[in-house]
Amino acid sequence: MAPVLLDVQDLQTEYRAFGGSQVIKAVDGVSFTLAAGQTIGLVGESGCGKTTTCLSLMQLLPVGARVTGGRVLL
């Protein structure tokens, strides 16, 4: 069995707007595991959170966004 390179469990990310008075859940409960030698693709409709998921994993979220839950092990 190949070693696990990336383990994402229940990732949750929010955007806060209007001074924090409005909260938008962009990613809510994303989980996956990536082993050595595997390739993964995120597929979905426009605006479903694909880019926010990737930015959350790399800790490159814009101002007003933050990871609010889950676990990412690299």
GROMACS .gro file of N, CA and C in nm:
model
  222
    1MET      N    1   0.084  -0.118   0.000
    1MET     CA    2   0.000   0.000   0.000
    1MET      C    3   0.089   0.125   0.000
    2ALA      N    4   0.054   0.223  -0.084
    2ALA     CA    5   0.133   0.346  -0.096
    2ALA      C    6   0.109   0.436   0.025
    3PRO      N    7   0.211   0.509   0.068
    3PRO     CA    8   0.193   0.600   0.182
    3PRO      C    9   0.100   0.716   0.147
    4VAL      N   10   0.027   0.763   0.246
    4VAL     CA   11  -0.064   0.876   0.228
    4VAL      C   12   0.016   1.005   0.227
    5LEU      N   13  -0.001   1.085   0.122
    5LEU     CA   14   0.069   1.213   0.111
    5LEU      C   15  -0.015   1.329   0.161
    6LEU      N   16  -0.146   1.322   0.138
    6LEU     CA   17  -0.237   1.430   0.178
    6LEU      C   18  -0.365   1.369   0.230
    7ASP      N   19  -0.404   1.409   0.349
    7ASP     CA   20  -0.528   1.361   0.412
    7ASP      C   21  -0.609   1.483   0.455
    8VAL      N   22  -0.725   1.503   0.392
    8VAL     CA   23  -0.812   1.616   0.422
    8VAL      C   24  -0.941   1.560   0.480
    9GLN      N   25  -0.977   1.606   0.599
    9GLN     CA   26  -1.097   1.556   0.667
    9GLN      C   27  -1.186   1.672   0.708
   10ASP      N   28  -1.309   1.673   0.658
   10ASP     CA   29  -1.414   1.767   0.698
   10ASP      C   30  -1.370   1.914   0.689
   11LEU      N   31  -1.304   1.951   0.578
   11LEU     CA   32  -1.257   2.088   0.559
   11LEU      C   33  -1.375   2.184   0.546
   12GLN      N   34  -1.369   2.294   0.620
   12GLN     CA   35  -1.474   2.396   0.618
   12GLN      C   36  -1.408   2.533   0.606
   13THR      N   37  -1.457   2.614   0.511
   13THR     CA   38  -1.403   2.748   0.488
   13THR      C   39  -1.519   2.845   0.469
   14GLU      N   40  -1.503   2.964   0.529
   14GLU     CA   41  -1.607   3.067   0.521
   14GLU      C   42  -1.549   3.197   0.467
   15TYR      N   43  -1.634   3.274   0.401
   15TYR     CA   44  -1.605   3.412   0.365
   15TYR      C   45  -1.693   3.501   0.452
   16ARG      N   46  -1.635   3.607   0.504
   16ARG     CA   47  -1.711   3.704   0.584
   16ARG      C   48  -1.716   3.835   0.506
   17ALA      N   49  -1.836   3.891   0.496
   17ALA     CA   50  -1.857   4.014   0.420
   17ALA      C   51  -1.928   4.117   0.507
   18PHE      N   52  -1.926   4.241   0.463
   18PHE     CA   53  -1.994   4.351   0.532
   18PHE      C   54  -1.953   4.359   0.679
   19GLY      N   55  -1.822   4.359   0.704
   19GLY     CA   56  -1.771   4.371   0.839
   19GLY      C   57  -1.797   4.250   0.926
   20GLY      N   58  -1.819   4.136   0.864
   20GLY     CA   59  -1.844   4.013   0.939
   20GLY      C   60  -1.990   3.986   0.966
   21SER      N   61  -2.078   4.074   0.920
   21SER     CA   62  -2.222   4.055   0.947
   21SER      C   63  -2.284   3.949   0.856
   22GLN      N   64  -2.217   3.916   0.746
   22GLN     CA   65  -2.268   3.812   0.655
   22GLN      C   66  -2.161   3.704   0.640
   23VAL      N   67  -2.200   3.579   0.661
   23VAL     CA   68  -2.108   3.466   0.650
   23VAL      C   69  -2.154   3.375   0.536
   24ILE      N   70  -2.060   3.342   0.447
   24ILE     CA   71  -2.090   3.254   0.334
   24ILE      C   72  -2.004   3.130   0.347
   25LYS      N   73  -2.067   3.014   0.359
   25LYS     CA   74  -1.994   2.887   0.366
   25LYS      C   75  -1.956   2.849   0.223
   26ALA      N   76  -1.826   2.855   0.193
   26ALA     CA   77  -1.778   2.823   0.060
   26ALA      C   78  -1.740   2.676   0.048
   27VAL      N   79  -1.688   2.620   0.156
   27VAL     CA   80  -1.649   2.478   0.161
   27VAL      C   81  -1.707   2.422   0.289
   28ASP      N   82  -1.780   2.313   0.278
   28ASP     CA   83  -1.848   2.259   0.396
   28ASP      C   84  -1.839   2.107   0.400
   29GLY      N   85  -1.735   2.056   0.464
   29GLY     CA   86  -1.724   1.912   0.485
   29GLY      C   87  -1.654   1.835   0.376
   30VAL      N   88  -1.553   1.893   0.312
   30VAL     CA   89  -1.479   1.823   0.207
   30VAL      C   90  -1.377   1.729   0.270
   31SER      N   91  -1.376   1.604   0.224
   31SER     CA   92  -1.281   1.503   0.273
   31SER      C   93  -1.227   1.422   0.157
   32PHE      N   94  -1.097   1.396   0.157
   32PHE     CA   95  -1.036   1.305   0.060
   32PHE      C   96  -0.896   1.269   0.108
   33THR      N   97  -0.843   1.161   0.051
   33THR     CA   98  -0.708   1.115   0.081
   33THR      C   99  -0.635   1.095  -0.051
   34LEU      N  100  -0.510   1.137  -0.055
   34LEU     CA  101  -0.428   1.123  -0.174
   34LEU      C  102  -0.302   1.045  -0.137
   35ALA      N  103  -0.285   0.931  -0.200
   35ALA     CA  104  -0.169   0.846  -0.173
   35ALA      C  105  -0.060   0.871  -0.277
   36ALA      N  106   0.060   0.827  -0.247
   36ALA     CA  107   0.172   0.842  -0.340
   36ALA      C  108   0.136   0.776  -0.473
   37GLY      N  109   0.160   0.847  -0.583
   37GLY     CA  110   0.132   0.794  -0.716
   37GLY      C  111  -0.010   0.820  -0.766
   38GLN      N  112  -0.096   0.871  -0.682
   38GLN     CA  113  -0.234   0.901  -0.723
   38GLN      C  114  -0.245   1.043  -0.775
   39THR      N  115  -0.349   1.064  -0.856
   39THR     CA  116  -0.385   1.196  -0.905
   39THR      C  117  -0.530   1.220  -0.868
   40ILE      N  118  -0.562   1.342  -0.829
   40ILE     CA  119  -0.700   1.373  -0.791
   40ILE      C  120  -0.746   1.494  -0.872
   41GLY      N  121  -0.873   1.497  -0.903
   41GLY     CA  122  -0.932   1.611  -0.973
   41GLY      C  123  -1.057   1.656  -0.900
   42LEU      N  124  -1.073   1.786  -0.884
   42LEU     CA  125  -1.194   1.841  -0.824
   42LEU      C  126  -1.285   1.887  -0.938
   43VAL      N  127  -1.406   1.836  -0.939
   43VAL     CA  128  -1.499   1.864  -1.047
   43VAL      C  129  -1.629   1.916  -0.988
   44GLY      N  130  -1.688   2.016  -1.052
   44GLY     CA  131  -1.817   2.066  -1.006
   44GLY      C  132  -1.857   2.191  -1.081
   45GLU      N  133  -1.976   2.236  -1.052
   45GLU     CA  134  -2.029   2.355  -1.117
   45GLU      C  135  -1.952   2.480  -1.076
   46SER      N  136  -1.968   2.583  -1.155
   46SER     CA  137  -1.908   2.711  -1.124
   46SER      C  138  -1.960   2.762  -0.989
   47GLY      N  139  -1.867   2.804  -0.903
   47GLY     CA  140  -1.906   2.857  -0.773
   47GLY      C  141  -1.929   2.755  -0.665
   48CYS      N  142  -1.892   2.629  -0.689
   48CYS     CA  143  -1.920   2.524  -0.589
   48CYS      C  144  -1.810   2.510  -0.484
   49GLY      N  145  -1.695   2.582  -0.499
   49GLY     CA  146  -1.592   2.578  -0.397
   49GLY      C  147  -1.463   2.509  -0.435
   50LYS      N  148  -1.444   2.477  -0.563
   50LYS     CA  149  -1.322   2.408  -0.604
   50LYS      C  150  -1.197   2.492  -0.576
   51THR      N  151  -1.198   2.617  -0.620
   51THR     CA  152  -1.083   2.705  -0.600
   51THR      C  153  -1.062   2.734  -0.452
   52THR      N  154  -1.167   2.759  -0.379
   52THR     CA  155  -1.155   2.787  -0.236
   52THR      C  156  -1.098   2.666  -0.162
   53THR      N  157  -1.135   2.546  -0.203
   53THR     CA  158  -1.078   2.425  -0.143
   53THR      C  159  -0.927   2.423  -0.162
   54CYS      N  160  -0.882   2.447  -0.284
   54CYS     CA  161  -0.738   2.446  -0.312
   54CYS      C  162  -0.665   2.559  -0.238
   55LEU      N  163  -0.723   2.678  -0.237
   55LEU     CA  164  -0.661   2.790  -0.165
   55LEU      C  165  -0.655   2.763  -0.015
   56SER      N  166  -0.755   2.694   0.038
   56SER     CA  167  -0.755   2.659   0.180
   56SER      C  168  -0.641   2.562   0.212
   57LEU      N  169  -0.619   2.465   0.124
   57LEU     CA  170  -0.513   2.368   0.147
   57LEU      C  171  -0.375   2.434   0.146
   58MET      N  172  -0.358   2.536   0.062
   58MET     CA  173  -0.228   2.602   0.049
   58MET      C  174  -0.215   2.723   0.141
   59GLN      N  175  -0.319   2.753   0.220
   59GLN     CA  176  -0.322   2.867   0.310
   59GLN      C  177  -0.299   2.998   0.235
   60LEU      N  178  -0.368   3.012   0.120
   60LEU     CA  179  -0.358   3.131   0.036
   60LEU      C  180  -0.493   3.200   0.021
   61LEU      N  181  -0.576   3.191   0.121
   61LEU     CA  182  -0.709   3.251   0.115
   61LEU      C  183  -0.701   3.403   0.114
   62PRO      N  184  -0.793   3.469   0.043
   62PRO     CA  185  -0.795   3.616   0.043
   62PRO      C  186  -0.844   3.671   0.176
   63VAL      N  187  -0.827   3.802   0.193
   63VAL     CA  188  -0.876   3.870   0.313
   63VAL      C  189  -1.027   3.848   0.325
   64GLY      N  190  -1.074   3.816   0.444
   64GLY     CA  191  -1.216   3.792   0.467
   64GLY      C  192  -1.254   3.646   0.462
   65ALA      N  193  -1.160   3.561   0.425
   65ALA     CA  194  -1.186   3.417   0.422
   65ALA      C  195  -1.100   3.348   0.527
   66ARG      N  196  -1.154   3.239   0.582
   66ARG     CA  197  -1.075   3.162   0.679
   66ARG      C  198  -1.125   3.020   0.688
   67VAL      N  199  -1.034   2.929   0.719
   67VAL     CA  200  -1.070   2.789   0.744
   67VAL      C  201  -1.129   2.784   0.884
   68THR      N  202  -1.248   2.728   0.895
   68THR     CA  203  -1.317   2.726   1.023
   68THR      C  204  -1.326   2.587   1.085
   69GLY      N  205  -1.284   2.485   1.012
   69GLY     CA  206  -1.290   2.352   1.068
   69GLY      C  207  -1.223   2.251   0.978
   70GLY      N  208  -1.205   2.134   1.033
   70GLY     CA  209  -1.146   2.025   0.957
   70GLY      C  210  -0.999   2.005   0.991
   71ARG      N  211  -0.939   1.915   0.915
   71ARG     CA  212  -0.800   1.877   0.940
   71ARG      C  213  -0.731   1.851   0.808
   72VAL      N  214  -0.610   1.904   0.791
   72VAL     CA  215  -0.530   1.881   0.671
   72VAL      C  216  -0.395   1.831   0.717
   73LEU      N  217  -0.360   1.710   0.676
   73LEU     CA  218  -0.229   1.652   0.710
   73LEU      C  219  -0.151   1.628   0.581
   74LEU      N  220  -0.030   1.680   0.577
   74LEU     CA  221   0.055   1.666   0.460
   74LEU      C  222   0.172   1.579   0.495
   0.00000   0.00000   0.00000
